Amino acid sequence: MLSTTVLFVDPENPEPRSITVAARALADGKLVAFPTETVYGLGANALDYKAVERIFAAKRRPHNDPLIVHVAALEQVATVATTVPEAVLRLGTALWPGPLTLVLRRGASIAPNVAGGRDTVAIRIPSHPVAQALLRKSGLPVAAPSANLFTRPSPTTAQHVLDDLDGSVDLVLDGGPATIGVESTVVDMTQDPPLLLRPGGIPVETLYAFVPHLAVPRVPLLHAEHEPAAGPGMLLKHYSPKVRVLVLAGSPAAAHQVVGRVVDLLRAQGLRLGVLASREETPGYAAMGAQVVSLGASEDLAAAARLLFARLRELEAQDVQLILARAMPVTGLGLAIGDRLYRAAEGKVVNADEPRAVEHVMAVVEVN
Ligand code: TXA
Ligand code: MG
C-alpha cells in the first residue's frame, strides 16, 4: 500500500502547479490517474518498462491485454509509431484530439510491455484539457488504460478510481465527471481494410466518412457467444459489475410485464431486482418494487453513455441480486453502450416478447 494523493483540478483551466506535480510524478516512474473526455485513465510513462509494469499490477490486468499510449498532438505520433499511414493522418486530422484510438506499428522507444510484446501500439490524443495539459507538460507518451480494476466498470469519476485503486496509485487528478462516459473507439489501422476493434465515443457512422471500407464486425449485441474476440481486450466479461447482469430486449409493454413478474418471484426468495432503463420506463418499474436507476431520456444516447458506468456501480452498491439492463438502439453512441451492457451481461440477452422470457431470466438467478 502506498498513500494516494488526490489533487482537485479545474477541468477547463487546470492549475499549472498541479499539472507540474503530476508531470513530474510521471517522469519519476509513478502512476497518475487523470480525467479524459471518455473515462479516467491510469497513466505511466510509456518509455519506462518498470512504470508500465506497475499499471498491470495495480489493475491486476493480464499482460496480454495491451495498453493505449496517449500523446498530446499529431506530430508526436511519429515518435511512437514506425510509420504514419495516409489514412491515419486523415482520421487524426479530422477526429483528434478526441475519443479515437488507432492501432499502428510500434516504434522502438515504446516499452515492449505496453503492447504485450506485440509489434503494434494503440495511440490516442485525448481532448480533455487536463489530459492535454499533462501530456504537454510531461512531453511523454503516456500509457493509460481505464483506471479501474480489471473486469470492473470503467471509472467516470475520481471517486470510482479511488474505489478500485486507492493505495495502488500515487496521484489522482480529480477534474470532475468524464463527459462522454464510454471509452474511445479503437480501430486497427495495420490491417487492410482497417478493422473496428471496439465501438466507443466516436460512432462508426462518423468513421465511415473517412474510412469508407472500414471493417465492422457484426453488431456485438448479436454476436454468438462462441465467436472469437476481435481484439485482445474484447473478452466477454470485460465490464462486469459484482452483481449478475442480464440485457432485457423487447417492447416496453412486454418488459414491464417481465419485470413485474421477476420482482415478485425474487421477492419470494428474499431477493431484490435492480433495473437500468430510460427515464420514460423507470417510474413503472419502481412502482413494482424494483430498485431502479435511470440512464436519462430514451432519445438521449449521449446521456446514457455518460451515466452508464456510474449507474452500474450505483446499482451494485444497492442490495440487489440481479440487474436487468434494458437494451438500447444500436445506432450512434448506442453501439458502444450496447457493447458495454452486453459484456457486463457476459453475453446474456433475454427478449421480453418471447413467451418464456420470465423463465429465461429466472434461470440466470438459479445458476448464481
Ligand atoms: O477511452 C479510452 O480509450 C480510455 C482512456 C483512458 O483513454 N482507455 C482505455 O484503455 O479504455 P483500456 O486499456 O481499458 O482499453 C484499451 C483497449 C483494449 O481493448 C485493448 O485490447 C486495445 O485497446 N488495444 C490496446 N493496444 C492494442 C494493440 N496493440 N492492438 C490491438 N488492440 C489494442
Ligand atoms: Mg478498460
Tab-separated table of N, CA and C and ligand atoms in Angstrom, residues 36 38-42 59 61 65-68 70 101 103-104 114-115 118 120-122 124 144-148 154 182-184 186 188 197-198 231-234 238, ligand 1:
chain	number	residue	atom	x	y	z
A	36	THR	N	-10.010	11.948	-18.662
A	36	THR	CA	-10.057	12.206	-20.092
A	36	THR	C	-11.530	12.420	-20.424
A	38	THR	N	-13.370	10.571	-22.114
A	38	THR	CA	-14.103	9.299	-22.151
A	38	THR	C	-14.288	8.750	-20.739
A	39	VAL	N	-13.182	8.330	-20.126
A	39	VAL	CA	-13.172	7.795	-18.767
A	39	VAL	C	-11.841	8.222	-18.142
A	40	TYR	N	-11.671	7.965	-16.843
A	40	TYR	CA	-10.379	8.261	-16.211
A	40	TYR	C	-9.336	7.232	-16.660
A	41	GLY	N	-8.115	7.709	-16.884
A	41	GLY	CA	-7.020	6.827	-17.278
A	41	GLY	C	-6.041	6.642	-16.128
A	42	LEU	N	-5.357	5.491	-16.126
A	42	LEU	CA	-4.304	5.221	-15.134
A	42	LEU	C	-2.981	5.315	-15.875
A	59	LYS	N	-3.885	-2.696	-11.628
A	59	LYS	CA	-5.190	-3.068	-12.192
A	59	LYS	C	-5.475	-4.566	-12.086
A	61	ARG	N	-4.275	-6.619	-14.165
A	61	ARG	CA	-4.609	-6.857	-15.572
A	61	ARG	C	-3.617	-7.825	-16.183
A	65	ASP	N	-3.103	-8.166	-22.401
A	65	ASP	CA	-4.118	-7.156	-22.747
A	65	ASP	C	-3.402	-5.801	-22.871
A	66	PRO	N	-3.117	-5.363	-24.106
A	66	PRO	CA	-2.228	-4.213	-24.306
A	66	PRO	C	-2.860	-2.870	-23.935
A	67	LEU	N	-2.005	-1.876	-23.681
A	67	LEU	CA	-2.438	-0.560	-23.203
A	67	LEU	C	-2.456	0.470	-24.326
A	68	ILE	N	-3.234	1.522	-24.153
A	68	ILE	CA	-3.270	2.631	-25.107
A	68	ILE	C	-2.213	3.667	-24.718
A	70	HIS	N	-1.056	7.513	-24.932
A	70	HIS	CA	-1.640	8.843	-25.155
A	70	HIS	C	-0.552	9.848	-25.459
A	101	THR	N	-8.937	5.838	-30.915
A	101	THR	CA	-7.647	5.173	-30.722
A	101	THR	C	-7.318	4.403	-31.984
A	103	VAL	N	-4.597	1.791	-33.913
A	103	VAL	CA	-3.510	0.829	-33.734
A	103	VAL	C	-2.574	0.920	-34.926
A	104	LEU	N	-1.282	1.209	-34.629
A	104	LEU	CA	-0.249	1.359	-35.661
A	104	LEU	C	0.913	0.424	-35.346
A	114	VAL	N	4.016	-2.438	-22.902
A	114	VAL	CA	2.829	-1.630	-23.209
A	114	VAL	C	1.907	-2.411	-24.138
A	115	ALA	N	2.506	-3.092	-25.108
A	115	ALA	CA	1.721	-3.768	-26.138
A	115	ALA	C	1.768	-5.282	-25.984
A	118	ARG	N	3.465	-7.362	-28.561
A	118	ARG	CA	3.054	-7.197	-29.961
A	118	ARG	C	3.937	-6.171	-30.682
A	120	THR	N	2.652	-3.890	-32.485
A	120	THR	CA	1.745	-2.770	-32.746
A	120	THR	C	1.587	-1.932	-31.480
A	121	VAL	N	1.033	-0.738	-31.636
A	121	VAL	CA	0.748	0.107	-30.467
A	121	VAL	C	-0.534	0.901	-30.737
A	122	ALA	N	-1.379	0.967	-29.720
A	122	ALA	CA	-2.617	1.741	-29.822
A	122	ALA	C	-2.343	3.165	-29.363
A	124	ARG	N	-3.726	7.312	-28.851
A	124	ARG	CA	-4.869	8.222	-28.759
A	124	ARG	C	-4.401	9.602	-28.343
A	144	ALA	N	-1.981	4.540	-20.749
A	144	ALA	CA	-3.079	4.700	-19.788
A	144	ALA	C	-4.290	3.868	-20.171
A	145	PRO	N	-4.485	2.771	-19.463
A	145	PRO	CA	-5.757	2.057	-19.586
A	145	PRO	C	-6.778	2.776	-18.717
A	146	SER	N	-8.008	2.363	-18.782
A	146	SER	CA	-9.003	2.911	-17.869
A	146	SER	C	-8.565	2.589	-16.437
A	147	ALA	N	-8.828	3.543	-15.505
A	147	ALA	CA	-8.286	3.448	-14.149
A	147	ALA	C	-9.207	2.666	-13.212
A	148	ASN	N	-9.556	1.458	-13.641
A	148	ASN	CA	-10.395	0.575	-12.828
A	148	ASN	C	-9.648	-0.739	-12.619
A	154	SER	N	-15.604	0.798	-16.098
A	154	SER	CA	-14.623	1.884	-16.197
A	154	SER	C	-15.027	3.058	-15.308
A	182	VAL	N	-18.148	6.604	-22.134
A	182	VAL	CA	-17.690	5.305	-22.645
A	182	VAL	C	-16.313	5.521	-23.270
A	183	GLU	N	-15.527	4.449	-23.343
A	183	GLU	CA	-14.152	4.569	-23.795
A	183	GLU	C	-14.073	4.904	-25.288
A	184	SER	N	-12.841	5.157	-25.723
A	184	SER	CA	-12.610	5.545	-27.117
A	184	SER	C	-12.932	4.397	-28.075
A	186	VAL	N	-11.769	2.042	-30.925
A	186	VAL	CA	-10.445	1.526	-31.303
A	186	VAL	C	-10.503	0.930	-32.711
A	188	ASP	N	-8.003	-0.791	-35.748
A	188	ASP	CA	-6.704	-1.332	-36.139
A	188	ASP	C	-6.377	-0.869	-37.557
A	197	LEU	N	-12.061	-2.471	-33.641
A	197	LEU	CA	-11.809	-3.426	-32.553
A	197	LEU	C	-12.741	-3.174	-31.371
A	198	ARG	N	-13.140	-1.918	-31.182
A	198	ARG	CA	-14.027	-1.608	-30.055
A	198	ARG	C	-14.881	-0.398	-30.416
A	231	GLY	N	-10.515	-8.263	-30.822
A	231	GLY	CA	-9.292	-7.648	-30.318
A	231	GLY	C	-8.922	-8.271	-28.992
A	232	PRO	N	-7.682	-8.065	-28.555
A	232	PRO	CA	-7.208	-8.705	-27.327
A	232	PRO	C	-8.032	-8.323	-26.096
A	233	GLY	N	-8.556	-7.106	-26.074
A	233	GLY	CA	-9.308	-6.706	-24.885
A	233	GLY	C	-10.792	-6.970	-25.026
A	234	MET	N	-11.172	-7.605	-26.120
A	234	MET	CA	-12.591	-7.749	-26.403
A	234	MET	C	-13.158	-9.044	-25.833
A	238	HIS	N	-15.891	-8.256	-19.662
A	238	HIS	CA	-14.845	-7.241	-19.598
A	238	HIS	C	-15.296	-6.061	-18.751
B	1	TXA	O1	-11.090	5.951	-23.771
B	1	TXA	C1	-10.154	5.174	-23.627
B	1	TXA	O2	-9.688	4.525	-24.570
B	1	TXA	C2	-9.557	5.013	-22.228
B	1	TXA	C3	-8.911	6.355	-21.848
B	1	TXA	C4	-8.196	6.274	-20.526
B	1	TXA	O3	-8.064	6.777	-22.879
B	1	TXA	N1	-8.612	3.962	-22.194
B	1	TXA	C5	-8.976	2.647	-22.286
B	1	TXA	O4	-7.931	1.772	-22.182
B	1	TXA	O5	-10.120	2.283	-22.410
B	1	TXA	P1	-8.119	0.218	-21.907
B	1	TXA	O6	-6.759	-0.289	-21.638
B	1	TXA	O7	-9.113	-0.007	-20.842
B	1	TXA	O8	-8.591	-0.373	-23.280
B	1	TXA	C6	-7.664	-0.467	-24.333
B	1	TXA	C7	-8.228	-1.229	-25.482
B	1	TXA	C8	-8.311	-2.683	-25.146
B	1	TXA	O9	-9.480	-3.247	-25.681
B	1	TXA	C9	-7.059	-3.231	-25.834
B	1	TXA	O10	-7.172	-4.556	-26.118
B	1	TXA	C10	-6.963	-2.347	-27.068
B	1	TXA	O11	-7.363	-1.087	-26.615
B	1	TXA	N2	-5.571	-2.282	-27.540
B	1	TXA	C11	-4.533	-1.658	-26.965
B	1	TXA	N3	-3.397	-1.854	-27.649
B	1	TXA	C12	-3.717	-2.634	-28.702
B	1	TXA	C13	-2.958	-3.215	-29.772
B	1	TXA	N4	-1.663	-3.008	-29.899
B	1	TXA	N5	-3.640	-3.970	-30.665
B	1	TXA	C14	-4.967	-4.179	-30.528
B	1	TXA	N6	-5.718	-3.659	-29.536
B	1	TXA	C15	-5.108	-2.915	-28.629
